[in-house]
Amino acid sequence: MTLKNTSAVAHQGSGIVLESSINGQEATVDILSGSSLRSANEILYHKNETSNVTITDSEVSSAADVFINNIKGHLTVDATNSKITGSANISTDDNTHTYLSLSDNSTWDIKADSTVSNLTVDNSTVYISRADGRDVEPTRLTITENYVGNNGVLHLRTELGDDNSATDKVVINGNTSGTTRVKVTNAGGSGAYTLNGIEIISVEGESNGEFIKDSRIFAGAYEYSLTRGNTEATNKNWYLTNFQATSGGETNSGGSSAPTVAPTPVLRLEAGSYVANLAAANTLFVMRLNDRAGEMRYIDPVTEQERSSRLWLRQIGGHNAWRDSNGQLRTTSHRYVSQLGADLLTGGFTDSDSWRLGVMAGYARDYNSTHSSVSDYRSKGSVRGYCAGLYATWFADDISKKGAYIDAWAQYSWFKNSVKGDELAYESYSAKGATVSLEAGYGFALNKSFWSGSGEIHVDIPATGTGYLDGRRS
């Protein structure tokens, strides 16, 4: 039977029933050239000794999410540049086999637990599950014989957490060969430390196939990798792990014996960018009285009295570099700050002391970059912000600045922040907060040309928080 450029819908029963009244007769079905076949139940209902089905440049799907229901016999399905939706079921009879081959950008969305005898994924994609929502209902793909990958892709969903996390899984009772990329989507997991790893692929036979992480896998503060088990009992299987191999120690994915040295968790590198952004928001506009001091004194040409300027400008730039305690993340940051202020009111309580009350405003920016020595990924962060505030200062001796002094200021600041990790979209978010500072000290002269403060007390109370709009950071 050949269907070419045909659109067919089976509202009741199966799409195609493969059954012969003559023993030993082989059935052949070709679904070709842009055909579309939909069924209320299974697409292929098979109870023949031998059948061959070819699907080329076509689409087949089942409202009941069942692609193949193989009751009896040998069924071979070759799909080329086609889209298949539905699970594959097979009888437990030892003489019942289903051989499925996907090639040339074909996709198979299995929807539910499925079983095939042999599976070949050649430049094609298999979606183990693609359910909507954050909660994962684990789906299992069982291959009773062999699996072959040739630049194929397996999509799985895992609630990324510890070893016991819910996950889709591929179970291969036979051998594996070739190379397959694995893409893992987090199904609402918040990340947790793994000891042995989350098993997502198990192999009973010869495990010669290589399964490679297709893109970053992360949750919470942890970065996950796709690795083989490294004990004799588990080295055929593949696990999602977030620990770093420790020299001198022995980790044991899936094994029963404990590692001799506790492995170090692999941290998600964006943590460095978020920490750098937070540190910048809380410190860029923090200052001491010394940062505003050094005003110019001059003789007023009209009154012939000594006066001081009422305006001040503070401009600084800086570079910082630091590592986390595990030595995995190295962060560097570059900052620039410009603050301008003016005394609004001045006066004194005695002939020698003075006080001043002023306003200030500022602009600052900080750029940071974090690199992970373990994963080799990078992230970038940025902070741009403004501030406005008031300050008040009192000197016991306005001229020499010797003796006691008190300085207080309060300011409100607001920031626009962003973080961009490798393979991820930009995340932008706002931050705002208030800072209050109180400084007191006592100045004295060491010699005729130098004086300093002693007994100084300086207290800053910053409070900066992040803001979210419409459920997304913006």
PDB file of C-alpha atoms in Angstrom, residues 177-369:
ATOM      1  CA  SER A 177      27.233   2.441  19.447  1.00  0.00           C
ATOM      2  CA  GLY A 178      27.796   5.798  17.770  1.00  0.00           C
ATOM      3  CA  THR A 179      27.509   9.302  19.178  1.00  0.00           C
ATOM      4  CA  THR A 180      24.352  10.909  20.551  1.00  0.00           C
ATOM      5  CA  ARG A 181      23.827  14.355  22.019  1.00  0.00           C
ATOM      6  CA  VAL A 182      21.618  14.620  25.088  1.00  0.00           C
ATOM      7  CA  LYS A 183      19.615  17.731  25.906  1.00  0.00           C
ATOM      8  CA  VAL A 184      18.233  17.893  29.444  1.00  0.00           C
ATOM      9  CA  THR A 185      15.492  20.337  30.416  1.00  0.00           C
ATOM     10  CA  ASN A 186      15.019  21.148  34.080  1.00  0.00           C
ATOM     11  CA  ALA A 187      11.512  20.280  35.260  1.00  0.00           C
ATOM     12  CA  GLY A 188      11.292  22.625  38.227  1.00  0.00           C
ATOM     13  CA  GLY A 189      14.264  21.320  40.208  1.00  0.00           C
ATOM     14  CA  SER A 190      16.065  23.816  42.435  1.00  0.00           C
ATOM     15  CA  GLY A 191      19.406  22.012  42.358  1.00  0.00           C
ATOM     16  CA  ALA A 192      21.048  19.896  45.054  1.00  0.00           C
ATOM     17  CA  TYR A 193      24.348  18.149  45.602  1.00  0.00           C
ATOM     18  CA  THR A 194      24.658  14.762  43.889  1.00  0.00           C
ATOM     19  CA  LEU A 195      26.741  11.966  45.363  1.00  0.00           C
ATOM     20  CA  ASN A 196      26.416   9.221  42.748  1.00  0.00           C
ATOM     21  CA  GLY A 197      24.476  11.154  40.126  1.00  0.00           C
ATOM     22  CA  ILE A 198      21.043  10.979  38.495  1.00  0.00           C
ATOM     23  CA  GLU A 199      20.919   7.923  36.225  1.00  0.00           C
ATOM     24  CA  ILE A 200      19.305   8.820  32.897  1.00  0.00           C
ATOM     25  CA  ILE A 201      20.697   6.097  30.581  1.00  0.00           C
ATOM     26  CA  SER A 202      21.328   2.484  31.575  1.00  0.00           C
ATOM     27  CA  VAL A 203      23.036  -0.085  29.338  1.00  0.00           C
ATOM     28  CA  GLU A 204      23.095  -3.838  29.925  1.00  0.00           C
ATOM     29  CA  GLY A 205      25.237  -4.892  26.955  1.00  0.00           C
ATOM     30  CA  GLU A 206      28.360  -3.422  25.392  1.00  0.00           C
ATOM     31  CA  SER A 207      28.385   0.305  26.107  1.00  0.00           C
ATOM     32  CA  ASN A 208      30.428   1.560  23.158  1.00  0.00           C
ATOM     33  CA  GLY A 209      28.163   4.513  22.383  1.00  0.00           C
ATOM     34  CA  GLU A 210      29.049   8.013  23.526  1.00  0.00           C
ATOM     35  CA  PHE A 211      26.393  10.314  24.970  1.00  0.00           C
ATOM     36  CA  ILE A 212      27.438  13.975  25.000  1.00  0.00           C
ATOM     37  CA  LYS A 213      25.796  16.907  26.773  1.00  0.00           C
ATOM     38  CA  ASP A 214      24.166  19.055  24.084  1.00  0.00           C
ATOM     39  CA  SER A 215      24.021  22.282  26.104  1.00  0.00           C
ATOM     40  CA  ARG A 216      24.407  23.560  29.634  1.00  0.00           C
ATOM     41  CA  ILE A 217      22.538  21.725  32.388  1.00  0.00           C
ATOM     42  CA  PHE A 218      22.078  23.692  35.601  1.00  0.00           C
ATOM     43  CA  ALA A 219      19.732  24.310  38.507  1.00  0.00           C
ATOM     44  CA  GLY A 220      20.090  26.582  41.494  1.00  0.00           C
ATOM     45  CA  ALA A 221      23.762  27.039  42.343  1.00  0.00           C
ATOM     46  CA  TYR A 222      24.928  23.856  40.603  1.00  0.00           C
ATOM     47  CA  GLU A 223      26.275  23.021  37.144  1.00  0.00           C
ATOM     48  CA  TYR A 224      25.566  19.448  35.981  1.00  0.00           C
ATOM     49  CA  SER A 225      27.561  17.252  33.607  1.00  0.00           C
ATOM     50  CA  LEU A 226      26.729  14.052  31.750  1.00  0.00           C
ATOM     51  CA  THR A 227      29.255  11.380  32.688  1.00  0.00           C
ATOM     52  CA  ARG A 228      29.721   7.640  32.741  1.00  0.00           C
ATOM     53  CA  GLY A 229      29.675   5.821  36.017  1.00  0.00           C
ATOM     54  CA  ASN A 230      33.238   5.155  37.119  1.00  0.00           C
ATOM     55  CA  THR A 231      33.021   1.841  38.910  1.00  0.00           C
ATOM     56  CA  GLU A 232      32.940  -1.592  37.362  1.00  0.00           C
ATOM     57  CA  ALA A 233      29.279  -1.924  38.246  1.00  0.00           C
ATOM     58  CA  THR A 234      28.222   1.404  36.729  1.00  0.00           C
ATOM     59  CA  ASN A 235      30.636   2.365  33.950  1.00  0.00           C
ATOM     60  CA  LYS A 236      28.145   1.316  31.263  1.00  0.00           C
ATOM     61  CA  ASN A 237      25.546   3.800  32.479  1.00  0.00           C
ATOM     62  CA  TRP A 238      25.295   7.588  32.178  1.00  0.00           C
ATOM     63  CA  TYR A 239      24.597  10.006  35.011  1.00  0.00           C
ATOM     64  CA  LEU A 240      23.921  13.683  35.618  1.00  0.00           C
ATOM     65  CA  THR A 241      26.469  14.768  38.213  1.00  0.00           C
ATOM     66  CA  ASN A 242      27.500  18.080  39.716  1.00  0.00           C
ATOM     67  CA  PHE A 243      30.671  17.148  41.545  1.00  0.00           C
ATOM     68  CA  GLN A 244      34.266  17.739  40.613  1.00  0.00           C
ATOM     69  CA  ALA A 245      36.626  14.790  40.554  1.00  0.00           C
ATOM     70  CA  THR A 246      39.090  15.131  43.424  1.00  0.00           C
ATOM     71  CA  SER A 247      42.671  14.010  42.993  1.00  0.00           C
ATOM     72  CA  GLY A 248      43.576  11.379  45.513  1.00  0.00           C
ATOM     73  CA  GLY A 249      39.959  10.491  46.033  1.00  0.00           C
ATOM     74  CA  GLU A 250      37.658   8.106  44.257  1.00  0.00           C
ATOM     75  CA  THR A 251      34.096   8.927  43.337  1.00  0.00           C
ATOM     76  CA  ASN A 252      31.657   6.167  42.604  1.00  0.00           C
ATOM     77  CA  SER A 253      28.619   7.044  40.480  1.00  0.00           C
ATOM     78  CA  GLY A 254      25.999   4.440  41.246  1.00  0.00           C
ATOM     79  CA  GLY A 255      28.357   2.336  43.369  1.00  0.00           C
ATOM     80  CA  SER A 256      27.790   1.155  46.899  1.00  0.00           C
ATOM     81  CA  SER A 257      31.086   2.174  48.485  1.00  0.00           C
ATOM     82  CA  ALA A 258      31.573   5.740  49.700  1.00  0.00           C
ATOM     83  CA  PRO A 259      34.232   7.967  48.138  1.00  0.00           C
ATOM     84  CA  THR A 260      37.477   8.183  50.076  1.00  0.00           C
ATOM     85  CA  VAL A 261      37.461  11.966  49.658  1.00  0.00           C
ATOM     86  CA  ALA A 262      34.242  13.962  49.494  1.00  0.00           C
ATOM     87  CA  PRO A 263      34.001  15.440  45.975  1.00  0.00           C
ATOM     88  CA  THR A 264      33.626  19.175  45.518  1.00  0.00           C
ATOM     89  CA  PRO A 265      30.354  20.408  43.965  1.00  0.00           C
ATOM     90  CA  VAL A 266      30.630  22.264  40.662  1.00  0.00           C
ATOM     91  CA  LEU A 267      29.191  25.739  41.080  1.00  0.00           C
ATOM     92  CA  ARG A 268      27.155  27.589  38.516  1.00  0.00           C
ATOM     93  CA  LEU A 269      29.297  30.480  37.329  1.00  0.00           C
ATOM     94  CA  GLU A 270      26.472  33.051  37.271  1.00  0.00           C
ATOM     95  CA  ALA A 271      26.754  33.034  41.074  1.00  0.00           C
ATOM     96  CA  GLY A 272      29.946  35.063  40.706  1.00  0.00           C
ATOM     97  CA  SER A 273      28.169  37.678  38.591  1.00  0.00           C
ATOM     98  CA  TYR A 274      25.216  37.990  40.970  1.00  0.00           C
ATOM     99  CA  VAL A 275      27.531  38.336  43.973  1.00  0.00           C
ATOM    100  CA  ALA A 276      29.623  40.951  42.153  1.00  0.00           C
ATOM    101  CA  ASN A 277      26.495  42.905  41.197  1.00  0.00           C
ATOM    102  CA  LEU A 278      25.223  42.837  44.776  1.00  0.00           C
ATOM    103  CA  ALA A 279      28.580  43.894  46.169  1.00  0.00           C
ATOM    104  CA  ALA A 280      28.757  46.762  43.685  1.00  0.00           C
ATOM    105  CA  ALA A 281      25.241  47.988  44.478  1.00  0.00           C
ATOM    106  CA  ASN A 282      26.049  48.033  48.193  1.00  0.00           C
ATOM    107  CA  THR A 283      29.457  49.726  47.971  1.00  0.00           C
ATOM    108  CA  LEU A 284      29.720  51.981  44.899  1.00  0.00           C
ATOM    109  CA  PHE A 285      28.297  55.054  46.635  1.00  0.00           C
ATOM    110  CA  VAL A 286      29.701  54.393  50.113  1.00  0.00           C
ATOM    111  CA  MET A 287      32.150  57.087  51.222  1.00  0.00           C
ATOM    112  CA  ARG A 288      33.932  58.565  54.226  1.00  0.00           C
ATOM    113  CA  LEU A 289      34.351  62.167  55.241  1.00  0.00           C
ATOM    114  CA  ASN A 290      37.871  62.081  53.826  1.00  0.00           C
ATOM    115  CA  ASP A 291      36.373  61.418  50.360  1.00  0.00           C
ATOM    116  CA  ARG A 292      34.640  64.810  50.508  1.00  0.00           C
ATOM    117  CA  ALA A 293      37.394  66.732  52.330  1.00  0.00           C
ATOM    118  CA  GLY A 294      40.071  68.925  50.816  1.00  0.00           C
ATOM    119  CA  GLU A 295      37.927  71.943  50.007  1.00  0.00           C
ATOM    120  CA  MET A 296      39.734  75.029  48.762  1.00  0.00           C
ATOM    121  CA  ARG A 297      40.007  77.967  51.204  1.00  0.00           C
ATOM    122  CA  TYR A 298      40.252  81.502  49.838  1.00  0.00           C
ATOM    123  CA  ILE A 299      39.980  85.204  50.874  1.00  0.00           C
ATOM    124  CA  ASP A 300      36.731  86.827  49.854  1.00  0.00           C
ATOM    125  CA  PRO A 301      37.780  89.969  47.914  1.00  0.00           C
ATOM    126  CA  VAL A 302      34.761  91.888  49.165  1.00  0.00           C
ATOM    127  CA  THR A 303      34.692  91.048  52.878  1.00  0.00           C
ATOM    128  CA  GLU A 304      38.372  90.063  53.089  1.00  0.00           C
ATOM    129  CA  GLN A 305      37.284  87.058  55.169  1.00  0.00           C
ATOM    130  CA  GLU A 306      38.574  83.515  54.748  1.00  0.00           C
ATOM    131  CA  ARG A 307      36.025  81.229  53.164  1.00  0.00           C
ATOM    132  CA  SER A 308      35.877  77.698  51.787  1.00  0.00           C
ATOM    133  CA  SER A 309      34.260  76.391  48.598  1.00  0.00           C
ATOM    134  CA  ARG A 310      30.817  74.890  48.947  1.00  0.00           C
ATOM    135  CA  LEU A 311      31.069  72.449  46.014  1.00  0.00           C
ATOM    136  CA  TRP A 312      32.903  69.129  45.954  1.00  0.00           C
ATOM    137  CA  LEU A 313      33.395  66.419  43.308  1.00  0.00           C
ATOM    138  CA  ARG A 314      34.428  62.836  43.952  1.00  0.00           C
ATOM    139  CA  GLN A 315      35.572  60.655  41.068  1.00  0.00           C
ATOM    140  CA  ILE A 316      37.132  57.222  41.515  1.00  0.00           C
ATOM    141  CA  GLY A 317      37.813  54.145  39.443  1.00  0.00           C
ATOM    142  CA  GLY A 318      38.921  50.750  40.544  1.00  0.00           C
ATOM    143  CA  HIS A 319      39.607  47.124  39.675  1.00  0.00           C
ATOM    144  CA  ASN A 320      38.986  44.079  41.855  1.00  0.00           C
ATOM    145  CA  ALA A 321      39.637  40.371  41.408  1.00  0.00           C
ATOM    146  CA  TRP A 322      38.703  37.491  43.692  1.00  0.00           C
ATOM    147  CA  ARG A 323      37.979  33.753  43.767  1.00  0.00           C
ATOM    148  CA  ASP A 324      35.409  31.668  45.564  1.00  0.00           C
ATOM    149  CA  SER A 325      36.521  29.475  48.468  1.00  0.00           C
ATOM    150  CA  ASN A 326      36.785  26.389  46.226  1.00  0.00           C
ATOM    151  CA  GLY A 327      38.937  28.161  43.668  1.00  0.00           C
ATOM    152  CA  GLN A 328      36.503  27.376  40.825  1.00  0.00           C
ATOM    153  CA  LEU A 329      35.191  30.842  40.011  1.00  0.00           C
ATOM    154  CA  ARG A 330      37.411  33.825  39.336  1.00  0.00           C
ATOM    155  CA  THR A 331      35.645  37.172  39.125  1.00  0.00           C
ATOM    156  CA  THR A 332      37.079  40.496  38.018  1.00  0.00           C
ATOM    157  CA  SER A 333      35.274  43.838  38.151  1.00  0.00           C
ATOM    158  CA  HIS A 334      35.913  47.388  36.969  1.00  0.00           C
ATOM    159  CA  ARG A 335      34.089  50.338  38.468  1.00  0.00           C
ATOM    160  CA  TYR A 336      33.728  54.086  37.999  1.00  0.00           C
ATOM    161  CA  VAL A 337      31.993  56.453  40.431  1.00  0.00           C
ATOM    162  CA  SER A 338      31.250  60.163  40.147  1.00  0.00           C
ATOM    163  CA  GLN A 339      29.548  62.054  42.984  1.00  0.00           C
ATOM    164  CA  LEU A 340      28.860  65.782  43.235  1.00  0.00           C
ATOM    165  CA  GLY A 341      27.746  67.677  46.338  1.00  0.00           C
ATOM    166  CA  ALA A 342      27.168  71.192  47.632  1.00  0.00           C
ATOM    167  CA  ASP A 343      26.855  72.757  51.075  1.00  0.00           C
ATOM    168  CA  LEU A 344      23.425  74.362  51.382  1.00  0.00           C
ATOM    169  CA  LEU A 345      23.692  75.677  54.948  1.00  0.00           C
ATOM    170  CA  THR A 346      26.729  76.440  57.069  1.00  0.00           C
ATOM    171  CA  GLY A 347      27.219  77.880  60.518  1.00  0.00           C
ATOM    172  CA  GLY A 348      28.755  77.381  63.928  1.00  0.00           C
ATOM    173  CA  PHE A 349      27.859  77.156  67.584  1.00  0.00           C
ATOM    174  CA  THR A 350      31.026  78.900  68.779  1.00  0.00           C
ATOM    175  CA  ASP A 351      33.723  81.073  67.265  1.00  0.00           C
ATOM    176  CA  SER A 352      35.901  78.069  66.380  1.00  0.00           C
ATOM    177  CA  ASP A 353      33.558  75.216  65.419  1.00  0.00           C
ATOM    178  CA  SER A 354      31.524  74.824  62.252  1.00  0.00           C
ATOM    179  CA  TRP A 355      28.726  72.755  60.815  1.00  0.00           C
ATOM    180  CA  ARG A 356      27.430  72.288  57.309  1.00  0.00           C
ATOM    181  CA  LEU A 357      24.408  70.662  55.718  1.00  0.00           C
ATOM    182  CA  GLY A 358      24.456  69.679  52.048  1.00  0.00           C
ATOM    183  CA  VAL A 359      22.998  67.632  49.237  1.00  0.00           C
ATOM    184  CA  MET A 360      24.706  65.145  46.927  1.00  0.00           C
ATOM    185  CA  ALA A 361      24.010  63.034  43.861  1.00  0.00           C
ATOM    186  CA  GLY A 362      26.006  60.541  41.865  1.00  0.00           C
ATOM    187  CA  TYR A 363      26.349  58.109  38.990  1.00  0.00           C
ATOM    188  CA  ALA A 364      28.272  54.821  38.964  1.00  0.00           C
ATOM    189  CA  ARG A 365      28.817  51.777  36.806  1.00  0.00           C
ATOM    190  CA  ASP A 366      30.479  48.420  37.363  1.00  0.00           C
ATOM    191  CA  TYR A 367      31.303  45.669  34.863  1.00  0.00           C
ATOM    192  CA  ASN A 368      32.327  42.206  36.007  1.00  0.00           C
ATOM    193  CA  SER A 369      33.264  38.896  34.430  1.00  0.00           C
TER     194      SER A 369
END
